CSV table of C-alpha atoms in Angstrom, one decimal:
chain,number,residue,atom,x,y,z
A,72,MET,CA,59.5,-41.8,45.3
A,73,ARG,CA,57.7,-44.4,47.9
A,74,GLY,CA,54.2,-43.8,45.8
A,75,LEU,CA,57.1,-44.4,42.4
A,76,LEU,CA,57.8,-47.5,44.3
A,77,VAL,CA,54.5,-49.3,44.7
A,78,LEU,CA,53.7,-48.1,41.3
A,79,ALA,CA,56.9,-50.3,40.2
A,80,ALA,CA,55.7,-53.5,42.3
A,81,ILE,CA,52.1,-53.0,41.0
A,82,ALA,CA,53.3,-52.3,37.0
A,83,GLY,CA,55.7,-55.7,37.9
A,84,GLY,CA,53.2,-58.9,39.0
A,85,VAL,CA,50.5,-56.7,36.2
A,86,ILE,CA,53.4,-58.2,33.9
A,87,LEU,CA,54.7,-61.2,36.2
A,88,GLY,CA,51.1,-62.4,35.7
A,89,LEU,CA,51.1,-61.5,32.3
A,90,ALA,CA,54.0,-63.0,32.0
A,91,ASP,CA,52.9,-66.1,33.2
A,92,PRO,CA,53.7,-69.3,30.6
A,93,ALA,CA,50.4,-70.3,32.0
A,94,GLN,CA,48.3,-67.4,30.9
A,95,ALA,CA,50.3,-67.6,27.1
A,96,GLN,CA,48.5,-68.1,24.1
A,97,TYR,CA,48.0,-71.0,22.1
A,98,HIS,CA,48.5,-71.4,18.4
A,99,ARG,CA,47.8,-74.6,17.0
A,100,TYR,CA,50.2,-73.4,14.3
A,101,TYR,CA,53.3,-71.9,15.9
A,102,GLY,CA,52.3,-73.4,20.0
A,103,TYR,CA,52.6,-70.9,22.7
A,104,ARG,CA,54.0,-67.4,21.1
A,105,GLY,CA,56.1,-64.4,22.5
A,106,PHE,CA,55.0,-64.1,25.7
A,107,GLY,CA,59.1,-63.3,27.9
A,108,TYR,CA,59.8,-62.1,31.0
A,109,GLY,CA,60.2,-59.4,33.2
A,110,GLY,CA,62.8,-58.7,35.3
A,111,TYR,CA,62.8,-58.6,38.9
A,112,GLY,CA,64.3,-55.8,40.9
A,113,GLY,CA,67.2,-55.6,41.7
A,114,PHE,CA,69.0,-57.5,44.7
A,115,SER,CA,72.5,-56.5,45.3
A,116,GLY,CA,74.1,-56.6,47.7
A,117,GLY,CA,75.1,-52.3,49.1
A,118,MET,CA,71.7,-51.8,46.6
A,119,THR,CA,70.4,-49.0,47.1
A,120,PRO,CA,66.8,-48.6,47.9
A,121,ALA,CA,66.2,-46.0,45.6
A,122,LEU,CA,69.5,-47.7,42.4
A,123,GLY,CA,67.3,-51.0,43.8
A,124,ALA,CA,63.9,-49.3,42.4
A,125,GLY,CA,65.4,-47.5,39.3
A,126,MET,CA,66.7,-50.9,37.9
A,127,GLY,CA,63.4,-53.4,39.3
A,128,MET,CA,61.4,-50.0,36.9
A,129,GLY,CA,64.1,-50.4,33.7
A,130,ALA,CA,63.8,-54.3,34.7
A,131,GLU,CA,59.8,-53.7,34.2
A,132,ALA,CA,60.1,-51.2,30.8
A,133,THR,CA,62.2,-54.0,29.9
A,134,GLY,CA,59.6,-56.9,29.9
A,135,MET,CA,57.2,-54.9,28.2
A,136,GLY,CA,59.2,-54.0,25.3
A,137,ASN,CA,59.9,-58.1,25.0
A,138,PHE,CA,55.8,-58.6,25.8
A,139,ALA,CA,54.3,-56.1,23.6
A,140,SER,CA,57.2,-57.4,20.8
A,141,GLY,CA,55.9,-60.9,20.5
A,142,LEU,CA,52.8,-60.3,21.4
A,143,GLY,CA,53.2,-58.3,17.9
A,144,GLN,CA,55.8,-60.6,16.5
A,145,TYR,CA,52.8,-63.4,17.4
A,146,GLN,CA,49.8,-61.0,15.2
A,147,VAL,CA,51.8,-61.0,12.4
A,148,SER,CA,53.1,-65.0,12.2
A,149,ASN,CA,48.9,-65.2,13.3
A,150,GLN,CA,47.4,-63.2,9.8
A,151,LYS,CA,50.4,-64.5,7.9
A,152,ALA,CA,49.4,-67.4,8.4
A,153,GLN,CA,45.3,-66.8,8.3
A,154,LEU,CA,46.2,-65.6,4.4
A,155,ILE,CA,48.1,-69.1,3.6
A,156,HIS,CA,45.2,-71.0,4.6
A,157,GLN,CA,43.3,-68.8,2.3
A,158,GLN,CA,45.1,-69.3,-0.5
A,159,VAL,CA,45.8,-73.2,-0.5
A,160,VAL,CA,41.8,-73.3,0.3
A,161,ALA,CA,41.2,-71.0,-2.7
A,162,GLU,CA,43.3,-73.4,-4.5
A,163,TYR,CA,41.8,-76.5,-3.5
A,164,LEU,CA,38.5,-75.2,-4.5
A,165,GLN,CA,40.1,-74.4,-7.7
A,166,ASN,CA,41.6,-76.5,-8.9
A,167,GLN,CA,39.0,-78.8,-8.2
A,168,ARG,CA,36.2,-76.9,-10.8
A,169,LEU,CA,38.7,-77.1,-12.6
A,170,LYS,CA,38.2,-80.8,-12.5
A,171,LEU,CA,34.3,-80.4,-12.7
A,172,ASP,CA,35.2,-79.1,-16.0
A,173,THR,CA,37.2,-81.5,-17.0
A,174,HIS,CA,35.2,-84.1,-16.5
A,175,PHE,CA,32.4,-83.1,-18.3
A,176,LYS,CA,33.6,-81.7,-21.2
A,177,ASN,CA,35.1,-84.7,-21.6
A,178,GLN,CA,31.1,-86.1,-20.9
A,179,ALA,CA,31.3,-84.1,-23.5
A,180,ASP,CA,32.6,-84.9,-25.8
A,181,LEU,CA,32.6,-89.1,-24.8
A,182,GLU,CA,28.3,-88.3,-25.4
A,183,ALA,CA,29.2,-86.4,-29.2
A,184,HIS,CA,31.0,-89.5,-29.8
A,185,GLN,CA,29.0,-92.0,-29.5
A,186,LYS,CA,26.1,-89.7,-31.2
A,187,VAL,CA,28.1,-89.3,-33.6
A,188,GLU,CA,29.0,-93.6,-33.6
A,189,LEU,CA,25.6,-94.4,-33.9
A,190,GLN,CA,24.8,-92.7,-36.1
A,191,LYS,CA,26.8,-94.5,-38.0
A,192,SER,CA,26.1,-97.9,-37.1
A,193,ALA,CA,22.6,-96.9,-38.2
A,194,GLU,CA,23.1,-95.6,-41.3
A,195,TYR,CA,25.8,-99.3,-42.3
A,196,ALA,CA,23.2,-100.7,-41.2
A,197,LYS,CA,20.1,-99.4,-43.0
A,198,HIS,CA,23.2,-100.2,-45.7
A,199,VAL,CA,23.0,-103.8,-44.8
A,200,GLN,CA,19.7,-104.8,-45.3
A,201,THR,CA,19.8,-102.7,-48.0
A,202,VAL,CA,22.8,-105.1,-50.2
A,203,LEU,CA,21.3,-108.4,-48.3
A,204,ARG,CA,17.2,-107.0,-49.5
A,205,GLN,CA,19.2,-107.0,-53.4
A,206,ILE,CA,21.0,-110.1,-52.2
A,207,GLU,CA,18.5,-111.9,-51.9
A,208,GLN,CA,16.1,-110.3,-55.1
A,209,MET,CA,19.3,-111.6,-57.5
A,210,GLU,CA,19.1,-115.2,-55.8
A,211,ALA,CA,15.6,-115.3,-56.5
A,212,PRO,CA,14.6,-117.9,-59.0
A,213,HIS,CA,13.6,-117.2,-61.4
A,214,ARG,CA,13.3,-117.3,-65.8
A,215,LEU,CA,16.0,-117.5,-67.8
A,216,SER,CA,16.4,-114.8,-69.7
A,217,ASP,CA,17.1,-114.5,-74.0
A,218,GLU,CA,21.1,-113.1,-73.1
A,219,GLN,CA,21.8,-116.4,-70.8
A,220,PHE,CA,19.2,-118.9,-72.9
A,221,ASP,CA,18.5,-120.0,-76.8
A,222,ARG,CA,15.0,-121.4,-76.0
A,223,ALA,CA,14.6,-121.9,-80.3
A,224,HIS,CA,17.5,-124.3,-79.9
A,225,SER,CA,17.7,-125.8,-76.1
A,226,LEU,CA,20.8,-123.7,-76.3
A,227,ILE,CA,22.2,-122.5,-72.5
A,228,TYR,CA,25.1,-120.1,-72.2
A,229,TRP,CA,26.7,-120.1,-69.0
A,230,PRO,CA,28.2,-117.8,-67.5
A,231,HIS,CA,32.2,-117.8,-67.0
A,232,VAL,CA,32.7,-118.8,-63.8
A,233,LEU,CA,31.5,-122.0,-64.6
A,234,ARG,CA,32.9,-122.1,-68.0
A,235,ALA,CA,36.1,-123.6,-66.4
A,236,GLY,CA,37.7,-127.4,-65.6
A,237,GLU,CA,35.7,-129.0,-63.2
A,238,PHE,CA,32.3,-128.0,-64.0
A,239,ALA,CA,33.7,-129.4,-67.7
A,240,GLU,CA,31.7,-132.9,-67.0
A,241,SER,CA,28.1,-130.8,-65.3
A,242,ARG,CA,27.9,-128.6,-68.2
A,243,LEU,CA,27.8,-132.3,-70.7
A,244,ALA,CA,24.7,-133.2,-69.1
A,245,ILE,CA,23.0,-130.1,-68.1
A,246,ASP,CA,23.8,-129.3,-72.1
A,247,LYS,CA,21.8,-132.5,-72.4
A,248,LEU,CA,18.9,-132.8,-70.8
A,249,PHE,CA,17.7,-129.3,-72.0
A,250,HIS,CA,18.2,-130.4,-75.6
A,251,ASP,CA,16.4,-133.1,-74.3
A,252,ARG,CA,13.4,-131.6,-73.0
A,253,SER,CA,9.9,-132.2,-75.4
A,254,PRO,CA,6.4,-131.3,-74.6
A,255,GLY,CA,5.2,-134.7,-72.7
A,256,ASN,CA,8.9,-134.2,-71.0
A,257,SER,CA,9.6,-131.5,-69.2
A,258,GLY,CA,8.1,-129.4,-67.3
A,259,ASP,CA,7.3,-128.8,-63.2
A,260,GLY,CA,7.3,-132.7,-61.9
A,261,SER,CA,9.1,-135.0,-64.9
A,262,ASP,CA,11.6,-136.8,-65.2
A,263,ASN,CA,13.4,-134.3,-66.8
A,264,ALA,CA,13.0,-131.7,-64.4
A,265,VAL,CA,13.8,-133.7,-61.7
A,266,ALA,CA,16.7,-134.6,-63.4
A,267,ILE,CA,18.0,-131.3,-64.4
A,268,ASP,CA,17.1,-130.2,-61.2
A,269,LYS,CA,19.0,-133.4,-59.6
A,270,ALA,CA,22.6,-131.8,-61.8
A,271,CYS,CA,22.1,-128.3,-60.8
A,272,THR,CA,22.2,-129.4,-57.3
A,273,GLN,CA,25.3,-132.1,-57.9
A,274,MET,CA,27.3,-128.4,-60.0
A,275,MET,CA,26.4,-126.4,-56.8
A,276,ASP,CA,28.4,-128.6,-54.7
A,277,ILE,CA,31.2,-127.9,-57.1
A,278,VAL,CA,30.9,-124.4,-56.1
A,279,LYS,CA,30.9,-125.3,-52.9
A,280,ALA,CA,33.9,-126.8,-52.9
A,281,ASN,CA,35.3,-124.4,-54.6
A,282,ILE,CA,34.7,-120.9,-52.9
A,283,HIS,CA,38.2,-120.1,-51.8
A,284,HIS,CA,38.7,-120.1,-54.8
A,285,LEU,CA,35.8,-117.5,-56.3
A,286,GLU,CA,35.4,-113.8,-55.8
A,287,PRO,CA,31.8,-113.0,-53.8
A,288,VAL,CA,29.9,-112.1,-56.4
A,289,GLU,CA,31.6,-115.7,-59.0
A,290,TYR,CA,29.6,-117.6,-56.0
A,291,ILE,CA,27.1,-115.1,-56.4
A,292,THR,CA,26.8,-115.9,-60.0
A,293,ALA,CA,26.7,-119.6,-59.7
A,294,LYS,CA,24.3,-119.4,-57.7
A,295,HIS,CA,22.0,-117.9,-59.1
A,296,PHE,CA,22.7,-118.9,-62.5
A,297,LEU,CA,21.9,-123.1,-61.3
A,298,ALA,CA,18.7,-121.4,-58.8
A,299,SER,CA,17.3,-120.3,-62.7
A,300,LEU,CA,18.5,-123.4,-64.9
A,301,ALA,CA,16.7,-125.8,-62.0
A,302,TYR,CA,13.4,-123.4,-62.2
A,303,GLU,CA,13.5,-122.8,-66.4
A,304,ALA,CA,13.4,-127.2,-66.5
A,305,LYS,CA,9.7,-127.1,-64.6
A,306,PHE,CA,8.0,-125.0,-67.3
A,307,ALA,CA,7.5,-127.3,-69.9
A,308,VAL,CA,7.7,-127.0,-73.3
A,309,LYS,CA,4.7,-125.9,-76.1
């Protein structure tokens, strides 16, 4: 019996040492977990040594059971916390990957869109250059065609845009100047050619004053025709 009491006392000391809060493990998520205190044996008056020893051993057994239960609960909770942490990290990494994938996809779409727009801009610029060359060719002065001027009778066929009433006075002046041309008063530098050039410039001023009432093609037609009239006056009559 004495041997059993000694073993119980030793076991109680061990349990009490393990149950010391100062020795409890600290977890960053849960703090100090699951380390209960064992019993201390009987101190009641009239307690027999055998009964006291028996109660002490029962209390020590209960303390060890509580300690094992608390330690097991701590291990389970710690494992759950680690699983939750791993799941959070995995979800975060997945979200970051999705963000990167979306970024690169948007970047690729943007670059593709910019490439298409640049191609459209290049094609439009090329088209504009072609139109400008055509306009320059149209505006470049050249001699009147037979459909525009009857040289045998010095008769001008005015385009529709220059037949309006605001151009009547200028038309009559230019018609007369072309009708009065002669071998001695025609060609570049002659008084007749200078007068025709001046009359065409005055008529063009009227066209510019009415530009808001004209279609672009009408303006270009008028400008081109008047430039060709002035150019035609530089060639002498034979």
